Short mmCIF file of C-alpha atoms in Angstrom, two decimals:
data_model
loop_
_atom_site.label_atom_id
_atom_site.label_comp_id
_atom_site.label_asym_id
_atom_site.label_seq_id
_atom_site.Cartn_x
_atom_site.Cartn_y
_atom_site.Cartn_z
CA MET A 1 -7.17 26.78 7.64
CA GLN A 2 -4.32 25.79 10.24
CA ALA A 3 -3.11 21.83 10.84
CA ASP A 4 -3.80 22.04 14.61
CA LYS A 5 -5.32 18.48 14.34
CA LEU A 6 -3.25 17.13 11.88
CA LEU A 7 -0.17 18.28 14.39
CA THR A 8 -1.31 16.31 17.34
CA PRO A 9 0.16 12.90 18.61
CA LEU A 10 -1.91 9.43 18.09
CA HIS A 11 -1.22 5.96 19.04
CA LEU A 12 -1.67 3.08 16.62
CA GLY A 13 -1.06 -0.12 18.09
CA ALA A 14 2.43 -0.68 19.26
CA VAL A 15 3.31 2.82 18.42
CA THR A 16 2.83 6.35 19.29
CA LEU A 17 2.80 9.17 16.41
CA ALA A 18 4.47 12.48 16.97
CA ASN A 19 2.09 13.90 14.38
CA ARG A 20 -1.06 13.20 12.09
CA VAL A 21 0.61 13.71 8.73
CA LEU A 22 1.52 10.52 7.73
CA MET A 23 4.02 9.57 4.03
CA ALA A 24 1.48 7.41 1.74
CA PRO A 25 3.49 4.29 0.22
CA LEU A 26 4.75 5.74 -3.12
CA THR A 27 6.22 3.80 -5.92
CA ARG A 28 9.68 4.62 -6.45
CA LEU A 29 10.98 1.74 -8.85
CA ARG A 30 15.11 2.74 -8.00
CA ASN A 31 15.61 -0.23 -6.50
CA THR A 32 18.88 -2.74 -7.71
CA GLU A 33 17.71 -4.92 -10.19
CA PRO A 34 18.66 -8.13 -10.27
CA GLY A 35 17.90 -8.64 -6.85
CA ASP A 36 15.42 -5.76 -6.06
CA VAL A 37 17.57 -4.44 -3.08
CA PRO A 38 17.11 -0.91 -1.79
CA THR A 39 20.14 1.19 -2.42
CA ALA A 40 21.55 4.08 -0.20
CA LEU A 41 19.14 6.75 -2.36
CA ALA A 42 16.25 4.95 -0.97
CA THR A 43 17.55 5.48 2.90
CA GLU A 44 18.13 8.57 2.01
CA TYR A 45 14.93 9.86 1.00
CA TYR A 46 13.47 7.92 3.82
CA ARG A 47 15.78 9.72 6.00
CA GLN A 48 14.60 13.31 4.41
CA ARG A 49 10.57 12.55 5.58
CA ALA A 50 11.16 11.05 8.95
CA GLY A 51 8.91 14.21 9.93
CA ALA A 52 5.99 12.35 9.11
CA GLY A 53 4.34 10.96 12.11
CA LEU A 54 4.59 7.75 10.09
CA ILE A 55 6.17 6.49 6.90
CA ILE A 56 5.10 3.92 5.26
CA ASN A 57 7.10 2.52 2.87
CA GLU A 58 6.91 1.68 -0.97
CA GLY A 59 5.22 -1.49 -1.98
CA THR A 60 7.89 -4.21 -1.45
CA HIS A 61 6.66 -7.65 -2.99
CA ILE A 62 6.51 -10.53 -0.60
CA SER A 63 8.09 -13.04 -2.95
CA PRO A 64 9.52 -13.27 -6.59
CA THR A 65 6.58 -13.86 -7.79
CA ALA A 66 4.89 -10.96 -6.26
CA LYS A 67 6.75 -8.65 -8.38
CA GLY A 68 4.91 -6.49 -10.70
CA TYR A 69 7.16 -3.28 -11.26
CA ALA A 70 10.83 -2.77 -12.89
CA GLY A 71 12.77 -1.70 -10.11
CA ALA A 72 10.44 -2.38 -7.04
CA PRO A 73 11.94 -3.85 -4.03
CA GLY A 74 11.27 -6.92 -1.72
CA ILE A 75 11.67 -8.18 1.73
CA TYR A 76 11.69 -12.25 0.93
CA SER A 77 16.02 -12.09 0.80
CA GLU A 78 18.55 -11.69 3.46
CA GLU A 79 20.23 -8.96 1.58
CA GLN A 80 16.81 -7.20 1.48
CA VAL A 81 16.28 -6.77 4.65
CA ARG A 82 19.99 -5.92 5.46
CA ALA A 83 19.53 -3.19 2.82
CA TRP A 84 15.82 -2.42 4.48
CA ARG A 85 17.76 -2.36 8.08
CA GLU A 86 19.93 0.77 7.22
CA VAL A 87 16.64 2.33 5.70
CA THR A 88 14.81 1.69 9.15
CA ASP A 89 18.08 2.86 11.24
CA ALA A 90 18.35 6.08 9.25
CA VAL A 91 14.64 6.69 9.98
CA HIS A 92 15.16 6.04 13.77
CA ALA A 93 18.00 8.32 14.18
CA GLU A 94 15.67 11.18 13.00
CA GLY A 95 13.35 10.37 15.37
CA GLY A 96 10.67 9.01 12.67
CA LYS A 97 8.57 5.76 12.19
CA ILE A 98 7.85 3.96 9.69
CA ALA A 99 6.61 0.75 8.38
CA ILE A 100 6.61 -1.55 5.52
CA GLN A 101 3.89 -2.17 2.56
CA LEU A 102 3.77 -5.82 1.85
CA TRP A 103 2.87 -6.27 -1.66
CA HIS A 104 1.44 -8.61 -4.09
CA THR A 105 0.44 -7.43 -7.54
CA GLY A 106 -1.24 -10.53 -8.47
CA ARG A 107 -2.09 -9.94 -12.46
CA ILE A 108 -0.59 -6.10 -12.39
CA SER A 109 2.49 -7.94 -13.52
CA HIS A 110 4.30 -9.01 -17.04
CA THR A 111 6.34 -12.20 -17.75
CA SER A 112 9.23 -10.58 -18.33
CA LEU A 113 9.09 -9.55 -14.08
CA GLN A 114 8.24 -13.62 -13.34
CA PRO A 115 10.59 -16.63 -12.05
CA ASN A 116 11.38 -18.21 -15.59
CA GLY A 117 9.17 -15.92 -17.69
CA ASP A 118 6.20 -17.64 -16.27
CA ALA A 119 2.34 -16.05 -16.69
CA PRO A 120 1.70 -13.69 -13.12
CA LEU A 121 -0.60 -15.03 -10.12
CA ALA A 122 -4.10 -13.78 -9.94
CA PRO A 123 -7.61 -15.44 -8.34
CA SER A 124 -8.66 -16.14 -11.68
CA ALA A 125 -7.44 -16.02 -15.57
CA ILE A 126 -8.78 -13.14 -16.78
CA LYS A 127 -6.37 -10.20 -17.89
CA ALA A 128 -6.26 -7.01 -16.33
CA ASP A 129 -7.02 -3.70 -18.60
CA SER A 130 -3.96 -2.15 -17.52
CA ASN A 131 0.00 -1.62 -17.71
CA THR A 132 3.10 -1.83 -15.67
CA ASN A 133 6.09 -0.76 -16.13
CA ILE A 134 8.75 -3.63 -17.01
CA ARG A 135 12.88 -2.69 -18.60
CA ASP A 136 13.13 -2.71 -22.69
CA GLU A 137 16.74 -3.64 -24.28
CA MET A 138 18.44 -0.81 -22.82
CA GLY A 139 17.38 -0.99 -19.47
CA GLN A 140 15.46 1.67 -19.23
CA LEU A 141 11.48 1.85 -17.69
CA VAL A 142 9.11 1.61 -20.18
CA ARG A 143 5.19 1.37 -19.58
CA SER A 144 3.71 -2.17 -21.07
CA PRO A 145 -0.04 -3.91 -20.79
CA THR A 146 0.08 -6.88 -18.39
CA SER A 147 0.10 -9.94 -19.27
CA THR A 148 -2.53 -12.70 -19.21
CA PRO A 149 -2.03 -14.38 -15.43
CA ARG A 150 -2.68 -18.24 -14.44
CA ALA A 151 -5.46 -18.86 -11.76
CA LEU A 152 -4.01 -19.80 -8.57
CA GLU A 153 -5.12 -23.52 -7.93
CA THR A 154 -6.63 -23.69 -3.92
CA ALA A 155 -3.91 -25.70 -2.97
CA GLU A 156 -1.10 -23.17 -3.94
CA ILE A 157 -2.95 -20.43 -1.54
CA ALA A 158 -1.92 -21.95 1.72
CA ASP A 159 1.97 -20.88 0.29
CA LEU A 160 1.11 -17.31 -0.64
CA ILE A 161 -0.38 -16.89 2.90
CA GLU A 162 2.63 -17.90 4.05
CA ASP A 163 5.02 -15.44 2.14
CA TYR A 164 2.91 -13.06 3.44
CA ARG A 165 4.14 -14.38 7.36
CA ARG A 166 7.40 -14.72 5.92
CA ALA A 167 7.88 -11.73 4.74
CA THR A 168 6.21 -10.27 8.03
CA ASP A 169 9.37 -11.84 10.14
CA ASN A 170 11.46 -10.45 7.53
CA ALA A 171 9.99 -7.01 8.44
CA ARG A 172 10.03 -7.27 11.40
CA ARG A 173 14.15 -8.12 11.77
CA ALA A 174 14.90 -4.98 9.33
CA GLY A 175 13.51 -2.99 11.81
CA PHE A 176 10.37 -1.61 10.93
CA ASP A 177 7.76 -0.26 13.12
CA LEU A 178 5.33 -1.98 11.38
CA VAL A 179 3.58 -3.80 8.56
CA GLU A 180 0.69 -2.72 6.07
CA ILE A 181 -0.39 -5.23 4.37
CA HIS A 182 -1.70 -4.35 0.22
CA GLY A 183 -4.93 -5.23 0.23
CA ALA A 184 -6.18 -2.10 -2.02
CA HIS A 185 -5.65 -0.53 -5.96
CA GLY A 186 -6.36 -3.72 -7.83
CA TYR A 187 -3.59 -5.50 -6.46
CA LEU A 188 -3.93 -9.60 -6.00
CA LEU A 189 -5.95 -9.03 -2.60
CA ASP A 190 -8.19 -6.64 -4.08
CA GLN A 191 -8.63 -8.54 -7.15
CA PHE A 192 -9.91 -11.85 -4.80
CA LEU A 193 -12.49 -9.12 -3.36
CA SER A 194 -13.43 -8.25 -6.96
CA PRO A 195 -16.11 -9.99 -8.86
CA ALA A 196 -15.10 -8.80 -12.15
CA ALA A 197 -11.01 -10.44 -11.23
CA ASN A 198 -13.03 -13.61 -9.27
CA VAL A 199 -15.08 -16.04 -10.79
CA ARG A 200 -13.28 -19.06 -8.55
CA THR A 201 -16.09 -21.68 -7.78
CA ASP A 202 -14.00 -22.51 -4.76
CA GLN A 203 -13.99 -21.19 -0.89
CA TYR A 204 -12.25 -18.30 -1.93
CA GLY A 205 -15.02 -17.07 -4.77
CA GLY A 206 -18.59 -16.33 -5.28
CA SER A 207 -20.23 -14.80 -1.84
CA VAL A 208 -18.86 -11.49 -0.36
CA GLU A 209 -17.63 -14.01 2.56
CA ASN A 210 -15.76 -16.24 -0.18
CA ARG A 211 -13.76 -12.96 -1.66
CA ALA A 212 -13.36 -11.48 1.52
CA ARG A 213 -11.61 -14.87 3.06
CA ILE A 214 -7.88 -15.18 1.71
CA VAL A 215 -7.64 -11.38 2.85
CA LEU A 216 -8.45 -12.32 6.07
CA GLU A 217 -6.42 -15.51 6.16
CA VAL A 218 -3.43 -12.94 4.92
CA LEU A 219 -4.28 -11.01 8.21
CA ASP A 220 -4.71 -13.65 10.54
CA ALA A 221 -1.59 -15.18 9.93
CA VAL A 222 0.63 -11.76 10.04
CA ILE A 223 -0.71 -10.69 13.11
CA ALA A 224 -0.06 -14.46 14.24
CA GLU A 225 3.60 -14.01 13.34
CA TRP A 226 3.86 -10.34 15.13
CA ASP A 227 0.72 -9.35 16.95
CA ALA A 228 -1.99 -7.06 16.11
CA ASP A 229 -0.65 -3.94 17.83
CA HIS A 230 2.33 -4.26 15.11
CA VAL A 231 -0.29 -4.81 11.85
CA GLY A 232 -2.51 -2.59 9.39
CA ILE A 233 -4.04 -2.88 6.35
CA ARG A 234 -4.73 -0.80 3.37
CA LEU A 235 -8.45 -0.86 1.65
CA SER A 236 -9.24 1.26 -1.31
CA PRO A 237 -13.10 0.37 -1.11
CA LEU A 238 -15.36 2.08 -3.82
CA GLY A 239 -12.05 2.59 -5.82
CA VAL A 240 -11.60 2.73 -9.59
CA PHE A 241 -7.94 1.67 -10.64
CA ASN A 242 -5.62 -1.09 -12.45
CA GLY A 243 -8.66 -2.01 -14.52
CA LEU A 244 -11.04 -2.99 -11.97
CA SER A 245 -14.21 -0.31 -10.56
CA GLU A 246 -15.92 -1.00 -7.86
CA THR A 247 -18.23 1.72 -6.87
CA ASP A 248 -21.06 -0.40 -6.43
CA GLN A 249 -18.98 -2.85 -3.81
CA GLN A 250 -19.96 -1.17 -0.58
CA GLU A 251 -21.45 -4.45 0.45
CA MET A 252 -18.04 -5.81 0.38
CA ALA A 253 -16.44 -2.70 1.82
CA LEU A 254 -18.49 -2.93 4.94
CA TYR A 255 -18.30 -6.57 5.16
CA LEU A 256 -14.57 -6.81 5.45
CA ILE A 257 -13.92 -3.76 7.47
CA GLY A 258 -16.35 -5.09 10.04
CA GLU A 259 -14.63 -8.66 10.39
CA ILE A 260 -11.10 -6.36 9.89
CA ALA A 261 -12.90 -4.31 13.14
CA LYS A 262 -12.98 -7.84 15.27
CA ARG A 263 -8.97 -7.92 14.74
CA ASN A 264 -7.99 -4.94 16.65
CA ILE A 265 -5.26 -3.86 14.50
CA ALA A 266 -2.73 -0.82 15.01
CA PHE A 267 -4.69 0.84 11.55
CA LEU A 268 -6.89 0.93 8.73
CA HIS A 269 -5.58 2.66 5.70
CA LEU A 270 -8.37 3.78 3.22
CA SER A 271 -7.30 4.90 -0.24
CA GLU A 272 -10.42 6.98 -1.11
CA PRO A 273 -11.02 6.87 -4.74
CA ASP A 274 -10.85 10.27 -6.04
CA TRP A 275 -7.35 10.97 -6.35
CA ALA A 276 -7.07 8.18 -9.15
CA GLY A 277 -10.55 9.68 -11.50
CA GLY A 278 -13.00 7.73 -9.00
CA PRO A 279 -16.09 9.78 -7.26
CA ALA A 280 -15.65 11.50 -4.43
CA TRP A 281 -16.91 9.70 -0.80
CA PRO A 282 -19.88 11.17 0.88
CA ASP A 283 -19.55 12.01 4.34
CA GLU A 284 -22.87 9.58 4.73
CA PHE A 285 -19.99 6.41 3.94
CA ARG A 286 -17.67 7.57 5.85
CA ALA A 287 -20.36 7.77 8.88
CA LYS A 288 -21.07 4.06 7.49
CA ILE A 289 -17.25 3.26 8.04
CA ARG A 290 -16.73 4.84 11.62
CA ALA A 291 -19.72 3.21 12.78
CA ILE A 292 -18.60 -0.30 12.49
CA TYR A 293 -14.76 0.68 12.82
CA PRO A 294 -13.56 2.48 15.78
CA HIS A 295 -10.20 2.24 16.10
CA PRO A 296 -7.79 4.23 13.92
CA ILE A 297 -8.22 4.61 10.44
CA ILE A 298 -5.98 6.46 8.08
CA ALA A 299 -7.12 8.44 5.03
CA ALA A 300 -5.47 9.12 2.17
CA GLY A 301 -6.79 10.57 -1.56
CA GLY A 302 -6.83 14.18 -2.87
CA TYR A 303 -6.45 15.32 1.17
CA THR A 304 -6.10 18.89 1.48
CA VAL A 305 -5.18 20.90 5.56
CA ASP A 306 -8.63 21.73 5.47
CA LYS A 307 -10.51 18.80 4.27
CA ALA A 308 -8.26 16.84 6.78
CA GLU A 309 -8.96 19.09 9.52
CA ARG A 310 -12.51 19.31 8.80
CA LEU A 311 -12.71 15.14 8.85
CA ILE A 312 -10.71 14.59 11.67
CA GLY A 313 -12.39 17.29 13.74
CA ALA A 314 -15.80 15.28 13.00
CA GLY A 315 -14.22 11.84 14.13
CA LEU A 316 -14.48 10.24 10.71
CA ILE A 317 -10.97 10.27 10.39
CA ASP A 318 -7.80 9.75 12.34
CA ALA A 319 -5.41 10.77 10.54
CA VAL A 320 -3.78 11.47 6.54
CA ALA A 321 -1.67 9.68 4.48
CA PHE A 322 -0.28 12.55 1.61
CA GLY A 323 1.77 11.21 -1.38
CA ARG A 324 2.59 13.51 -3.86
CA PRO A 325 3.43 16.30 -1.54
CA PHE A 326 5.63 14.33 0.35
CA ILE A 327 7.78 13.64 -2.37
CA ALA A 328 7.78 17.70 -3.58
CA ASN A 329 8.22 18.29 0.16
CA PRO A 330 10.55 16.15 2.63
CA ASP A 331 9.54 18.76 5.41
CA LEU A 332 5.91 18.96 4.47
CA PRO A 333 4.84 18.44 8.28
CA ALA A 334 7.27 21.30 9.19
CA ARG A 335 5.54 23.23 6.10
CA PHE A 336 2.05 22.44 7.93
CA ALA A 337 3.20 23.62 11.11
CA ARG A 338 4.45 26.89 9.49
CA GLY A 339 1.86 27.37 7.54
CA ALA A 340 4.27 28.03 4.25
CA GLU A 341 3.87 27.63 0.93
CA LEU A 342 4.45 24.49 -1.00
CA ASN A 343 6.62 23.26 -3.86
CA PRO A 344 4.72 21.57 -6.43
CA PRO A 345 4.96 18.31 -7.40
CA ARG A 346 6.75 17.70 -10.57
CA PRO A 347 5.57 14.34 -12.52
CA GLU A 348 9.09 13.85 -13.71
CA THR A 349 10.31 12.81 -10.39
CA PHE A 350 7.47 10.14 -9.83
CA TYR A 351 9.54 7.42 -10.77
CA GLY A 352 13.12 6.23 -10.65
CA GLY A 353 14.63 7.45 -14.00
CA GLY A 354 11.04 8.77 -14.97
CA ALA A 355 8.72 5.89 -16.84
CA GLU A 356 8.34 6.58 -20.65
CA GLY A 357 4.75 6.94 -21.17
CA TYR A 358 3.82 7.77 -17.15
CA THR A 359 1.03 9.80 -18.16
CA ASP A 360 -1.46 7.10 -18.85
CA TYR A 361 -0.82 6.23 -15.02
CA PRO A 362 -3.21 8.34 -13.21
CA ALA A 363 -1.31 9.09 -9.80
CA LEU A 364 1.34 7.14 -8.18
CA ALA A 365 0.44 5.79 -4.34
CA ASP A 366 0.86 2.18 -4.11
#
């Protein structure tokens, strides 16, 4: 099937995309440490992929305590803002658009990555059955079990929300076209959504409404800092990842998406579970989402051109974010336009330098 629908323009809030072939956020772990600063390699990497309708950059932590992977970048210091400005300028010079993914990993972290070797932050002090990337004594990336977190105090949540607001201001000054809040894949905001990771008894735990509260408060703070037309959010409804299995959390997914719809933001980005070994969504579930969310929906997962064309044509989604194919094919939209053969993904390129033991990680989307 030809990529006819994928190659048409799309309005996302404040920006107009040249096509609907988006680049998914992909963990790269190539940034300078200490400092978590993007390098010239990041500038060239994103410049090469500026043909995407929208690049959503790699997960970028909003504060030192948000870090969960050695080599991941930040957006909380002036040095980081200056480095990201070089990236966005390069993408814009090629006619592209780029969003930043605002990331807090929560319990998917390790004491060696935290300020002063402290425990990672989480909704509750429940260790994740998952691994992350740290550096060994030689400075090489290796896989390690995550550390046991400590529960955020209720009074600390206002400071956390302020970190998201400040990161949004930094992203705007760094020249990004949009921000995407990372609310997916078992990271901090997703941990609040899950009863397996959140056993709080305050206003952020218990009921569906309480567990969703912090996501909506973060979203409202980011909107207030910029505006709704420059904000998107990524969720992974019914997902299986980073020690969480949410296949039975349809009530939470539909409640949260309905509340997000009221905010009129630029886009909702949905990471479907089949890319990480979870069950594929039936179209009936997509139809429930579309019924409560009339605004732009970006889908991601194990998408092919045929699947993308079918679901865009059915009105169930509006664009598709492709991950691994974009690493192997920087000119992916042009290849779709020509019907050209794609280079196959090479797993040894998935991380900067290749993390020892990365094969236990089901995929690399942020």
